[in-house]
Amino acid sequence: MKNITTVLEYHDRTKHRPSRYAASLGYMDWATQPDPYRRYLDALLIPLKHSEITPPYHLLFEKDSLPSAPLCIESLSQLLRYSLGLAAIKSHGGSEWALRCNASSGNLQPTECYIITPAMAGLSEYSTLSHYAPREHALELLHTYETPLSQDGFTIALSSIIWREAWKYGERCYRYCQLDAGHAYGAIKMACAMLGWQCKIESIDTKEIAHAFGLDQFERFHPAERESSDLLIRIENISPLPSLPTLSYRANLLSSSHHDWPILPLIDEATQGVYPSPKPLSRPRTIPEPTKNTSEVILKRRSAQMMDGSSITLEQFRTLLDSSQFCAEASDVHFILFVHRVEALEKGLYTFIRNGDDLETLKKAMDQNFIWEDCNNGLYCLQKGDYRGAAQMISCNQEIAKDGAFSFGMLCNFSTSLEKHGAIGYKNLYHQCGMIGQILYLEATSLGLSATGIGCFLDDEFHALLGLRDQHFQSLYHFTIGRAIVDTRISTLQPYTH
Ligand SMILES: Cc1cc2nc3c(=O)[nH]c(=O)nc-3n(C[C@H](O)[C@H](O)[C@H](O)COP(=O)(O)O)c2cc1C
């Protein structure tokens, strides 16, 4: 109960309100900007090879259409390259920065990735624990196990360096770390589909994850830069986690000094526990029309910073909504959509119910004047009209929310999740929203459109617009999709050419 209270207090306290945003420094402290690359000093670095050969994107969604790739260093390399690897180097005014396949709030990249693999030619004759180094596209070898592990698959742990996000976003950053972990999982899920592999999140205590991957060996990390375990991902593998001795490799220092946000360790501690088993969605996504190759979709995915205000077709709109069903493990999330410019669809406020179980509860909870006009396949019109101003206002006044063809909030069954799973349900809901976000970014790119995740929104202004009066449903992530205006002053370079 104490942990639930901590979650409710944290959630309320970190809401952005028109009169005051959640607490943060309020300026960019460039002197303490964290290094976006974790490295383990003295660990052996094993470079991974690049391969550009990937299947057509639409085949990722057609069951059994892609052969299952052998488990070897080349396929592991592809998995990491097209999920968490660098996608582009941007350059402007003498500075350069890297963007990755996985979207990240403020591009601060809090998510780290650790992998347990069986013996593998090119990596080690033993089973290993390693850390993925995206800048080098390489594995840092942290441990070799004496006992051989099953050759069936890999196990991946994702963790968050909360300080990386706290540096810019202060107290609200815990939400962003979890959304980013969800994006990273979504990226891994897509890269697995490309290799014909199944991946799933395991229901396991997050403290067990920390123990098996050495994240609770606190002496190896600066106290302000420790990692919090988020998720355990099984790729074609269910064997028990091997035990780990104390490792000698110390984590690099990311910042010379740190700002303290006492609420962050409290919410982090409160949301540890046994990760919920997903309750999968019953309606799968339909197979999309052929568009592009997977590598092109993944590497070209970029967040739009401006949208051009043009329309999209109804078919594109439907395809985008439908693609979210690929995240079958994200069954607690519905969309509330501000439709601005979709051909053959009247402007207005809509909802896309991704899991029919919540339909009646939502009808009761929301404004009783909503018309609930059934537009088929889970889409309902709530009210007709021009919502561009409301969309912009709710998205912290960001114009992309009104200039996209549509923007939306991800409304989650909040109190039921917390009741069912305890405080870790909070973490899980953000992961669900993040994974949907990553898939929608990719789907938009495959259709020649662009998207942007919106972490900055006025929580209760949005709830009030829907007539929601309590915490039963809460919106945890916002999003916009349309056509980007590309900033031609910024040049794009290929990563990994050096
Ligand atoms: C959880 C999350 C929240 C975000 N919030 C915003 C936002 O409020 N406004 C915005 O312009 N971009 C937002 N972004 C986009 C990021 O800034 C973008 O992903 C990052 O700069 C990396 O660029 P890329 O997506 O092109 O790789 C968000 C992204 C994520 C994943």
Short mmCIF file of C-alpha atoms and ligand atoms in Angstrom, two decimals:
data_model
loop_
_atom_site.label_atom_id
_atom_site.label_comp_id
_atom_site.label_asym_id
_atom_site.label_seq_id
_atom_site.Cartn_x
_atom_site.Cartn_y
_atom_site.Cartn_z
CA MET A 1 0.00 0.00 0.00
CA LYS A 2 2.90 2.33 0.85
CA ASN A 3 4.35 1.80 -2.62
CA ILE A 4 1.02 2.55 -4.31
CA THR A 5 0.78 5.76 -2.27
CA THR A 6 4.29 6.69 -3.44
CA VAL A 7 3.22 6.09 -7.06
CA LEU A 8 0.04 8.14 -6.73
CA GLU A 9 1.91 10.99 -5.06
CA TYR A 10 4.74 10.89 -7.60
CA HIS A 11 2.30 10.79 -10.52
CA ASP A 12 0.29 13.73 -9.23
CA ARG A 13 3.33 15.77 -8.27
CA THR A 14 4.96 15.33 -11.71
CA LYS A 15 1.93 16.41 -13.71
CA HIS A 16 2.54 19.45 -15.88
CA ARG A 17 -0.06 22.11 -15.09
CA PRO A 18 -0.72 25.38 -16.93
CA SER A 19 0.36 27.32 -13.84
CA ARG A 20 3.49 25.26 -13.12
CA TYR A 21 5.43 22.51 -14.83
CA ALA A 22 6.85 19.57 -12.84
CA ALA A 23 10.00 20.55 -10.94
CA SER A 24 13.22 20.67 -12.95
CA LEU A 25 16.29 22.91 -12.96
CA GLY A 26 14.62 25.18 -15.50
CA TYR A 27 17.85 25.67 -17.42
CA MET A 28 20.37 23.47 -19.20
CA ASP A 29 23.40 22.85 -16.99
CA TRP A 30 25.84 22.10 -19.81
CA ALA A 31 28.74 21.60 -17.38
CA THR A 32 27.12 18.41 -16.01
CA GLN A 33 25.65 17.04 -19.26
CA PRO A 34 25.85 13.23 -18.99
CA ASP A 35 27.86 11.14 -21.44
CA PRO A 36 25.26 9.21 -23.51
CA TYR A 37 27.57 6.20 -23.71
CA ARG A 38 28.11 3.85 -20.79
CA ARG A 39 31.39 1.93 -21.00
CA TYR A 40 33.02 -0.57 -18.68
CA LEU A 41 36.64 0.37 -18.19
CA ASP A 42 39.09 -2.38 -19.20
CA ALA A 43 36.40 -4.79 -20.46
CA LEU A 44 37.27 -6.59 -23.70
CA LEU A 45 35.44 -4.92 -26.62
CA ILE A 46 34.30 -7.30 -29.35
CA PRO A 47 33.26 -5.43 -32.53
CA LEU A 48 30.17 -6.70 -34.33
CA LYS A 49 29.98 -6.90 -38.12
CA HIS A 50 27.42 -4.94 -40.13
CA SER A 51 24.95 -6.47 -42.54
CA GLU A 52 22.56 -4.38 -44.64
CA ILE A 53 20.43 -7.31 -45.84
CA THR A 54 17.00 -7.14 -44.23
CA PRO A 55 13.55 -8.38 -45.35
CA PRO A 56 10.67 -6.25 -46.72
CA TYR A 57 8.98 -4.47 -43.82
CA HIS A 58 5.45 -5.83 -44.38
CA LEU A 59 6.65 -9.44 -43.97
CA LEU A 60 7.47 -8.75 -40.32
CA PHE A 61 3.75 -8.97 -39.62
CA GLU A 62 2.97 -12.10 -41.64
CA LYS A 63 3.25 -15.12 -39.37
CA ASP A 64 5.84 -17.68 -40.49
CA SER A 65 6.72 -15.70 -43.62
CA LEU A 66 10.34 -15.22 -42.53
CA PRO A 67 12.65 -18.09 -41.73
CA SER A 68 14.06 -18.15 -38.21
CA ALA A 69 17.69 -16.93 -38.40
CA PRO A 70 20.33 -19.15 -36.79
CA LEU A 71 21.52 -17.95 -33.38
CA CYS A 72 25.02 -16.75 -34.18
CA ILE A 73 27.12 -13.62 -33.79
CA GLU A 74 25.94 -12.25 -37.16
CA SER A 75 22.26 -12.48 -36.24
CA LEU A 76 22.90 -11.06 -32.76
CA SER A 77 24.73 -8.19 -34.46
CA GLN A 78 21.70 -7.52 -36.71
CA LEU A 79 19.37 -7.61 -33.74
CA LEU A 80 21.36 -4.95 -31.89
CA ARG A 81 22.23 -2.86 -34.95
CA TYR A 82 18.56 -2.45 -35.93
CA SER A 83 17.15 -1.96 -32.45
CA LEU A 84 19.56 0.05 -30.30
CA GLY A 85 22.36 0.94 -32.73
CA LEU A 86 23.13 4.36 -34.18
CA ALA A 87 20.89 5.33 -37.09
CA ALA A 88 22.33 8.69 -38.15
CA ILE A 89 24.85 11.35 -37.25
CA LYS A 90 23.46 14.87 -37.41
CA SER A 91 25.66 17.90 -37.83
CA HIS A 92 24.97 21.63 -37.57
CA GLY A 93 26.98 24.72 -36.72
CA GLY A 94 30.14 22.80 -35.89
CA SER A 95 28.50 20.29 -33.55
CA GLU A 96 27.64 16.66 -34.23
CA TRP A 97 25.31 14.30 -32.42
CA ALA A 98 24.20 10.72 -32.94
CA LEU A 99 20.62 9.50 -33.21
CA ARG A 100 19.67 5.90 -32.59
CA CYS A 101 17.17 3.39 -33.93
CA ASN A 102 15.22 3.70 -30.67
CA ALA A 103 13.60 7.07 -30.01
CA SER A 104 14.45 8.68 -26.68
CA SER A 105 13.08 11.71 -24.85
CA GLY A 106 15.44 14.60 -25.48
CA ASN A 107 17.76 12.02 -27.12
CA LEU A 108 19.23 11.51 -23.64
CA GLN A 109 19.26 7.72 -24.05
CA PRO A 110 18.84 6.45 -20.47
CA THR A 111 18.34 2.81 -21.58
CA GLU A 112 21.25 0.36 -21.37
CA CYS A 113 21.25 -3.20 -22.73
CA TYR A 114 22.90 -6.34 -21.30
CA ILE A 115 22.88 -9.75 -22.96
CA ILE A 116 23.43 -13.30 -21.76
CA THR A 117 24.35 -15.55 -24.68
CA PRO A 118 25.40 -19.18 -25.02
CA ALA A 119 28.87 -20.02 -26.40
CA MET A 120 29.09 -18.49 -29.83
CA ALA A 121 31.82 -18.54 -32.51
CA GLY A 122 33.26 -15.04 -32.83
CA LEU A 123 32.21 -14.06 -29.29
CA SER A 124 33.44 -16.70 -26.84
CA GLU A 125 33.72 -20.46 -26.47
CA TYR A 126 31.90 -19.94 -23.16
CA SER A 127 28.47 -18.55 -22.33
CA THR A 128 28.83 -14.84 -21.68
CA LEU A 129 27.36 -11.72 -20.13
CA SER A 130 28.07 -8.60 -22.13
CA HIS A 131 27.00 -4.98 -22.41
CA TYR A 132 26.06 -3.42 -25.75
CA ALA A 133 28.15 -0.39 -26.74
CA PRO A 134 26.10 1.36 -29.47
CA ARG A 135 28.69 3.94 -30.52
CA GLU A 136 31.14 1.17 -31.41
CA HIS A 137 28.44 -1.40 -32.32
CA ALA A 138 30.35 -3.83 -30.13
CA LEU A 139 29.89 -6.04 -27.09
CA GLU A 140 31.82 -5.40 -23.91
CA LEU A 141 32.54 -8.77 -22.37
CA LEU A 142 31.74 -8.62 -18.64
CA HIS A 143 31.74 -12.30 -17.64
CA THR A 144 32.18 -15.83 -18.97
CA TYR A 145 30.15 -18.53 -17.19
CA GLU A 146 31.75 -21.85 -16.30
CA THR A 147 28.56 -23.82 -16.86
CA PRO A 148 27.37 -23.84 -20.49
CA LEU A 149 23.94 -22.27 -21.14
CA SER A 150 21.26 -23.60 -23.46
CA GLN A 151 21.99 -22.92 -27.14
CA ASP A 152 18.34 -22.06 -27.75
CA GLY A 153 18.43 -18.28 -27.50
CA PHE A 154 19.47 -15.07 -25.71
CA THR A 155 18.31 -13.17 -22.67
CA ILE A 156 18.38 -9.38 -22.66
CA ALA A 157 18.02 -7.04 -19.69
CA LEU A 158 17.16 -3.38 -20.18
CA SER A 159 18.01 -0.88 -17.46
CA SER A 160 17.77 2.89 -17.01
CA ILE A 161 20.40 5.38 -15.93
CA ILE A 162 17.88 7.73 -14.38
CA TRP A 163 20.43 10.52 -13.95
CA ARG A 164 20.70 10.93 -17.74
CA GLU A 165 17.07 12.07 -17.90
CA ALA A 166 17.04 13.82 -14.52
CA TRP A 167 19.81 16.10 -15.78
CA LYS A 168 17.34 17.84 -18.11
CA TYR A 169 13.85 16.91 -16.94
CA GLY A 170 14.13 16.80 -13.12
CA GLU A 171 11.29 15.04 -11.27
CA ARG A 172 9.15 14.07 -14.28
CA CYS A 173 12.08 12.14 -15.75
CA TYR A 174 11.18 8.80 -14.19
CA ARG A 175 8.20 8.67 -16.53
CA TYR A 176 10.47 9.37 -19.53
CA CYS A 177 12.97 6.67 -18.52
CA GLN A 178 10.13 4.13 -18.53
CA LEU A 179 8.73 5.36 -21.87
CA ASP A 180 12.22 5.08 -23.34
CA ALA A 181 12.59 1.52 -22.01
CA GLY A 182 9.28 0.72 -23.75
CA HIS A 183 10.63 2.23 -26.98
CA ALA A 184 13.78 0.10 -26.65
CA TYR A 185 11.66 -3.02 -26.15
CA GLY A 186 9.52 -2.09 -29.19
CA ALA A 187 12.71 -1.67 -31.24
CA ILE A 188 13.99 -5.09 -30.10
CA LYS A 189 10.63 -6.69 -30.86
CA MET A 190 10.75 -5.39 -34.45
CA ALA A 191 14.37 -6.46 -34.94
CA CYS A 192 13.44 -9.93 -33.65
CA ALA A 193 10.52 -10.11 -36.11
CA MET A 194 13.01 -9.28 -38.89
CA LEU A 195 15.07 -12.32 -37.85
CA GLY A 196 12.00 -14.57 -37.57
CA TRP A 197 12.39 -14.71 -33.76
CA GLN A 198 9.82 -14.50 -31.00
CA CYS A 199 10.62 -12.32 -28.02
CA LYS A 200 8.70 -11.85 -24.83
CA ILE A 201 8.94 -10.02 -21.55
CA GLU A 202 9.33 -12.32 -18.57
CA SER A 203 7.35 -11.95 -15.39
CA ILE A 204 10.27 -11.84 -12.93
CA ASP A 205 11.26 -9.73 -9.93
CA THR A 206 13.22 -6.69 -11.10
CA LYS A 207 15.60 -7.23 -8.14
CA GLU A 208 16.41 -10.68 -9.57
CA ILE A 209 17.24 -9.03 -12.90
CA ALA A 210 19.56 -6.58 -11.13
CA HIS A 211 21.26 -9.46 -9.34
CA ALA A 212 21.76 -11.65 -12.41
CA PHE A 213 23.19 -8.77 -14.48
CA GLY A 214 25.36 -7.21 -11.77
CA LEU A 215 23.36 -3.98 -11.51
CA ASP A 216 23.11 -4.37 -7.73
CA GLN A 217 26.92 -4.45 -7.42
CA PHE A 218 26.74 -0.80 -6.43
CA GLU A 219 30.46 -0.32 -5.85
CA ARG A 220 30.99 -0.56 -9.63
CA PHE A 221 28.88 2.57 -10.29
CA HIS A 222 29.02 6.19 -9.16
CA PRO A 223 26.16 6.47 -6.59
CA ALA A 224 24.30 9.03 -8.73
CA GLU A 225 24.69 6.97 -11.92
CA ARG A 226 23.43 3.55 -10.86
CA GLU A 227 21.14 1.61 -13.17
CA SER A 228 17.61 0.56 -12.38
CA SER A 229 16.49 -2.73 -13.98
CA ASP A 230 13.44 -2.37 -16.21
CA LEU A 231 12.70 -5.51 -18.21
CA LEU A 232 13.89 -9.03 -18.92
CA ILE A 233 13.42 -10.09 -22.54
CA ARG A 234 13.58 -13.71 -23.58
CA ILE A 235 14.44 -14.38 -27.20
CA GLU A 236 13.60 -17.98 -28.05
CA ASN A 237 14.86 -18.88 -24.58
CA ILE A 238 13.43 -19.83 -21.19
CA SER A 239 16.40 -21.23 -19.25
CA PRO A 240 16.98 -20.05 -15.66
CA LEU A 241 19.25 -17.04 -15.17
CA PRO A 242 22.79 -18.12 -14.23
CA SER A 243 24.32 -16.74 -11.03
CA LEU A 244 26.95 -14.05 -11.28
CA PRO A 245 30.02 -13.44 -9.10
CA THR A 246 31.22 -9.92 -8.26
CA LEU A 247 32.56 -8.34 -11.43
CA SER A 248 35.73 -6.30 -11.58
CA TYR A 249 34.71 -3.92 -14.37
CA ARG A 250 33.72 -0.46 -13.20
CA ALA A 251 31.25 1.72 -15.06
CA ASN A 252 32.62 4.94 -16.58
CA LEU A 253 31.72 8.27 -14.98
CA LEU A 254 29.02 10.08 -17.01
CA SER A 255 29.04 13.54 -15.35
CA SER A 256 31.51 15.44 -13.24
CA SER A 257 28.79 16.38 -10.71
CA HIS A 258 25.08 15.73 -10.24
CA HIS A 259 21.85 17.38 -9.09
CA ASP A 260 19.87 15.54 -6.46
CA TRP A 261 16.12 14.87 -6.87
CA PRO A 262 15.14 12.98 -3.68
CA ILE A 263 11.79 11.83 -5.14
CA LEU A 264 13.53 9.78 -7.85
CA PRO A 265 15.11 7.05 -5.66
CA LEU A 266 11.77 6.82 -3.83
CA ILE A 267 9.69 6.18 -6.94
CA ASP A 268 12.36 3.87 -8.32
CA GLU A 269 12.39 1.75 -5.15
CA ALA A 270 8.57 1.75 -4.90
CA THR A 271 8.13 0.39 -8.43
CA GLN A 272 10.44 -2.63 -8.08
CA GLY A 273 8.78 -6.03 -7.84
CA VAL A 274 7.51 -8.90 -9.94
CA TYR A 275 6.92 -7.67 -13.46
CA PRO A 276 3.33 -8.32 -14.63
CA SER A 277 2.58 -11.10 -17.12
CA PRO A 278 1.13 -9.48 -20.19
CA LYS A 279 -2.54 -10.04 -20.95
CA PRO A 280 -2.35 -10.19 -24.75
CA LEU A 281 -4.78 -8.39 -27.05
CA SER A 282 -7.19 -10.64 -28.87
CA ARG A 283 -7.30 -8.64 -32.14
CA PRO A 284 -3.97 -8.96 -34.03
CA ARG A 285 -2.79 -6.43 -36.61
CA THR A 286 -3.62 -7.11 -40.25
CA ILE A 287 -0.80 -7.53 -42.74
CA PRO A 288 0.08 -4.17 -44.33
CA GLU A 289 0.72 -3.49 -48.02
CA PRO A 290 4.34 -3.79 -49.18
CA THR A 291 6.23 -0.50 -48.73
CA LYS A 292 9.95 -0.41 -47.96
CA ASN A 293 12.75 -2.60 -46.77
CA THR A 294 13.04 -2.99 -42.98
CA SER A 295 16.52 -1.46 -42.69
CA GLU A 296 15.33 1.63 -44.57
CA VAL A 297 12.33 2.03 -42.28
CA ILE A 298 14.36 1.58 -39.10
CA LEU A 299 17.30 3.78 -40.07
CA LYS A 300 15.18 6.56 -41.63
CA ARG A 301 12.81 6.85 -38.65
CA ARG A 302 13.20 10.39 -37.27
CA SER A 303 11.15 12.57 -34.97
CA ALA A 304 9.55 15.46 -36.83
CA GLN A 305 10.32 18.85 -35.33
CA MET A 306 7.82 20.65 -37.56
CA MET A 307 4.83 19.31 -39.50
CA ASP A 308 3.55 20.78 -42.79
CA GLY A 309 -0.18 20.70 -42.06
CA SER A 310 -1.10 18.38 -44.97
CA SER A 311 -3.67 15.56 -44.95
CA ILE A 312 -3.28 11.82 -44.91
CA THR A 313 -5.68 9.25 -46.35
CA LEU A 314 -8.20 7.31 -44.31
CA GLU A 315 -6.38 4.12 -45.28
CA GLN A 316 -3.09 5.46 -43.90
CA PHE A 317 -4.87 6.50 -40.70
CA ARG A 318 -6.45 3.06 -40.28
CA THR A 319 -3.15 1.31 -41.02
CA LEU A 320 -1.41 3.39 -38.35
CA LEU A 321 -4.02 2.61 -35.71
CA ASP A 322 -4.03 -1.05 -36.67
CA SER A 323 -0.22 -1.29 -36.43
CA SER A 324 -0.43 -0.63 -32.70
CA GLN A 325 -2.11 -4.03 -32.33
CA PHE A 326 1.30 -5.58 -33.10
CA CYS A 327 2.10 -4.67 -29.47
CA ALA A 328 -0.20 -7.41 -28.23
CA GLU A 329 1.40 -7.11 -24.78
CA ALA A 330 0.24 -3.48 -24.49
CA SER A 331 -3.41 -4.23 -23.80
CA ASP A 332 -4.11 -1.52 -21.20
CA VAL A 333 -3.70 1.40 -23.61
CA HIS A 334 -6.37 3.19 -25.67
CA PHE A 335 -5.99 6.23 -27.92
CA ILE A 336 -7.85 9.53 -27.62
CA LEU A 337 -7.35 11.18 -30.98
CA PHE A 338 -7.51 14.78 -32.17
CA VAL A 339 -8.20 14.20 -35.86
CA HIS A 340 -7.25 17.32 -37.82
CA ARG A 341 -6.69 16.26 -41.43
CA VAL A 342 -7.66 12.75 -42.44
CA GLU A 343 -9.39 12.54 -45.83
CA ALA A 344 -12.98 11.22 -45.65
CA LEU A 345 -13.07 11.53 -41.87
CA GLU A 346 -14.69 14.51 -40.19
CA LYS A 347 -12.43 16.57 -37.92
CA GLY A 348 -13.01 15.90 -34.28
CA LEU A 349 -12.26 14.00 -31.12
CA TYR A 350 -12.13 10.22 -31.54
CA THR A 351 -11.18 7.20 -29.52
CA PHE A 352 -9.56 3.98 -30.67
CA ILE A 353 -10.41 1.23 -28.20
CA ARG A 354 -7.59 -1.30 -28.40
CA ASN A 355 -9.11 -3.69 -25.90
CA GLY A 356 -12.90 -3.97 -25.96
CA ASP A 357 -13.03 -4.97 -22.26
CA ASP A 358 -12.70 -1.30 -21.27
CA LEU A 359 -15.39 0.09 -23.60
CA GLU A 360 -18.29 0.27 -21.18
CA THR A 361 -16.17 1.59 -18.29
CA LEU A 362 -14.79 4.31 -20.54
CA LYS A 363 -18.27 5.29 -21.71
CA LYS A 364 -19.34 5.71 -18.09
CA ALA A 365 -16.16 7.55 -17.06
CA MET A 366 -16.06 10.11 -19.90
CA ASP A 367 -18.20 13.15 -20.70
CA GLN A 368 -21.83 12.00 -21.01
CA ASN A 369 -22.38 14.30 -24.00
CA PHE A 370 -19.95 12.31 -26.18
CA ILE A 371 -21.74 10.78 -29.16
CA TRP A 372 -19.79 7.48 -29.41
CA GLU A 373 -20.50 7.15 -33.15
CA ASP A 374 -19.19 3.74 -34.18
CA CYS A 375 -16.68 4.08 -37.05
CA ASN A 376 -15.80 0.33 -37.03
CA ASN A 377 -12.83 -1.68 -35.84
CA GLY A 378 -12.57 0.00 -32.44
CA LEU A 379 -12.77 3.60 -33.70
CA TYR A 380 -15.49 5.87 -32.26
CA CYS A 381 -16.17 9.54 -32.86
CA LEU A 382 -16.72 11.32 -29.52
CA GLN A 383 -17.34 14.82 -30.80
CA LYS A 384 -17.02 16.58 -34.15
CA GLY A 385 -15.15 19.86 -34.43
CA ASP A 386 -11.80 21.58 -34.73
CA TYR A 387 -9.44 20.43 -31.97
CA ARG A 388 -6.20 21.93 -33.30
CA GLY A 389 -6.01 24.60 -30.60
CA ALA A 390 -6.79 22.10 -27.84
CA ALA A 391 -4.18 19.65 -29.17
CA GLN A 392 -1.48 22.32 -29.18
CA MET A 393 -2.42 23.68 -25.76
CA ILE A 394 -2.42 20.21 -24.17
CA SER A 395 0.96 19.37 -25.76
CA CYS A 396 2.69 22.18 -23.81
CA ASN A 397 1.92 24.49 -26.71
CA GLN A 398 3.97 22.45 -29.20
CA GLU A 399 2.81 23.21 -32.75
CA ILE A 400 3.53 19.70 -34.03
CA ALA A 401 0.40 18.54 -32.19
CA LYS A 402 -1.83 20.79 -34.32
CA ASP A 403 0.15 20.65 -37.59
CA GLY A 404 0.22 16.85 -37.74
CA ALA A 405 -2.66 15.08 -39.49
CA PHE A 406 -3.67 13.88 -36.05
CA SER A 407 -2.32 13.74 -32.53
CA PHE A 408 -3.39 11.65 -29.60
CA GLY A 409 -3.01 10.72 -25.96
CA MET A 410 -2.47 7.14 -24.77
CA LEU A 411 -5.16 6.69 -22.13
CA CYS A 412 -4.37 3.82 -19.76
CA ASN A 413 -6.45 1.76 -17.41
CA PHE A 414 -4.44 3.17 -14.53
CA SER A 415 -6.14 2.18 -11.30
CA THR A 416 -6.96 -1.36 -12.45
CA SER A 417 -3.29 -1.93 -13.33
CA LEU A 418 -2.10 -0.69 -9.96
CA GLU A 419 -4.73 -2.76 -8.12
CA LYS A 420 -3.82 -5.89 -10.07
CA HIS A 421 -0.05 -5.67 -10.20
CA GLY A 422 0.89 -3.30 -7.38
CA ALA A 423 3.22 -0.35 -7.85
CA ILE A 424 5.22 -2.02 -10.63
CA GLY A 425 2.07 -1.72 -12.74
CA TYR A 426 3.07 1.96 -13.07
CA LYS A 427 6.38 1.07 -14.73
CA ASN A 428 4.64 -1.47 -16.93
CA LEU A 429 2.01 0.98 -18.23
CA TYR A 430 4.76 3.37 -19.37
CA HIS A 431 6.55 0.46 -21.04
CA GLN A 432 3.31 -0.40 -22.86
CA CYS A 433 2.97 3.19 -24.12
CA GLY A 434 6.64 3.37 -25.17
CA MET A 435 6.52 0.14 -27.18
CA ILE A 436 3.41 1.35 -29.02
CA GLY A 437 5.23 4.63 -29.71
CA GLN A 438 8.21 2.88 -31.29
CA ILE A 439 5.99 0.74 -33.56
CA LEU A 440 3.96 3.80 -34.63
CA TYR A 441 7.13 5.73 -35.47
CA LEU A 442 8.19 2.84 -37.73
CA GLU A 443 4.77 2.41 -39.30
CA ALA A 444 4.61 6.14 -40.06
CA THR A 445 8.07 5.95 -41.68
CA SER A 446 7.03 2.95 -43.77
CA LEU A 447 4.10 5.00 -45.12
CA GLY A 448 6.33 7.98 -45.98
CA LEU A 449 5.01 9.94 -42.97
CA SER A 450 6.66 11.15 -39.76
CA ALA A 451 5.83 11.06 -36.09
CA THR A 452 6.96 12.58 -32.81
CA GLY A 453 6.53 11.29 -29.29
CA ILE A 454 5.24 13.98 -26.93
CA GLY A 455 6.27 13.53 -23.31
CA CYS A 456 5.50 17.16 -22.49
CA PHE A 457 1.73 17.53 -22.04
CA LEU A 458 -0.68 19.01 -19.51
CA ASP A 459 -2.03 15.87 -17.85
CA ASP A 460 -5.17 17.10 -16.13
CA GLU A 461 -6.14 19.58 -18.84
CA PHE A 462 -6.41 16.54 -21.12
CA HIS A 463 -8.39 14.54 -18.56
CA ALA A 464 -10.74 17.49 -17.98
CA LEU A 465 -11.40 17.76 -21.74
CA LEU A 466 -12.58 14.14 -21.67
CA GLY A 467 -14.72 14.68 -18.60
CA LEU A 468 -12.57 12.28 -16.54
CA ARG A 469 -12.89 13.13 -12.87
CA ASP A 470 -10.77 10.51 -11.11
CA GLN A 471 -7.56 8.49 -11.58
CA HIS A 472 -9.22 5.40 -13.11
CA PHE A 473 -7.89 6.32 -16.55
CA GLN A 474 -4.76 8.42 -17.00
CA SER A 475 -3.01 9.56 -20.16
CA LEU A 476 0.68 8.64 -19.98
CA TYR A 477 2.12 9.52 -23.39
CA HIS A 478 1.13 11.71 -26.32
CA PHE A 479 2.01 11.45 -29.98
CA THR A 480 1.57 13.18 -33.32
CA ILE A 481 1.74 11.87 -36.90
CA GLY A 482 1.82 13.79 -40.18
CA ARG A 483 4.31 15.04 -42.74
CA ALA A 484 7.55 16.56 -41.47
CA ILE A 485 9.18 19.74 -42.66
CA VAL A 486 12.83 18.77 -42.84
CA ASP A 487 15.31 21.33 -41.50
CA THR A 488 17.75 21.57 -44.40
CA ARG A 489 20.35 23.40 -42.29
CA ILE A 490 21.06 20.15 -40.44
CA SER A 491 23.09 17.63 -42.43
CA THR A 492 22.88 13.88 -42.01
CA LEU A 493 25.88 11.55 -42.07
CA GLN A 494 26.03 7.76 -42.01
CA PRO A 495 27.05 6.24 -38.67
CA TYR A 496 29.85 3.69 -38.35
CA THR A 497 31.78 5.00 -41.35
CA HIS A 498 34.77 6.04 -39.21
C1 LIG B 1 9.25 9.44 -24.43
C2 LIG B 1 9.54 10.50 -25.45
C3 LIG B 1 9.06 11.79 -25.27
C4 LIG B 1 9.32 12.77 -26.23
N1 LIG B 1 8.79 14.02 -26.07
C5 LIG B 1 8.98 14.96 -27.03
C6 LIG B 1 8.33 16.23 -26.94
O1 LIG B 1 7.57 16.51 -26.00
N2 LIG B 1 8.56 17.11 -27.94
C7 LIG B 1 9.37 16.83 -29.02
O2 LIG B 1 9.54 17.69 -29.91
N3 LIG B 1 9.98 15.62 -29.13
C8 LIG B 1 9.80 14.69 -28.18
N4 LIG B 1 10.37 13.45 -28.31
C9 LIG B 1 11.23 13.14 -29.46
C10 LIG B 1 12.70 13.07 -29.05
O3 LIG B 1 13.18 14.36 -28.82
C11 LIG B 1 13.51 12.33 -30.13
O4 LIG B 1 13.13 10.96 -30.09
C12 LIG B 1 15.00 12.44 -29.90
O5 LIG B 1 15.45 13.75 -30.10
C13 LIG B 1 15.77 11.52 -30.83
O6 LIG B 1 15.47 11.82 -32.18
P1 LIG B 1 14.92 10.70 -33.16
O7 LIG B 1 13.58 10.27 -32.63
O8 LIG B 1 14.82 11.37 -34.50
O9 LIG B 1 15.90 9.56 -33.16
C14 LIG B 1 10.11 12.46 -27.38
C15 LIG B 1 10.57 11.15 -27.54
C16 LIG B 1 10.28 10.17 -26.60
C17 LIG B 1 10.77 8.77 -26.84
#
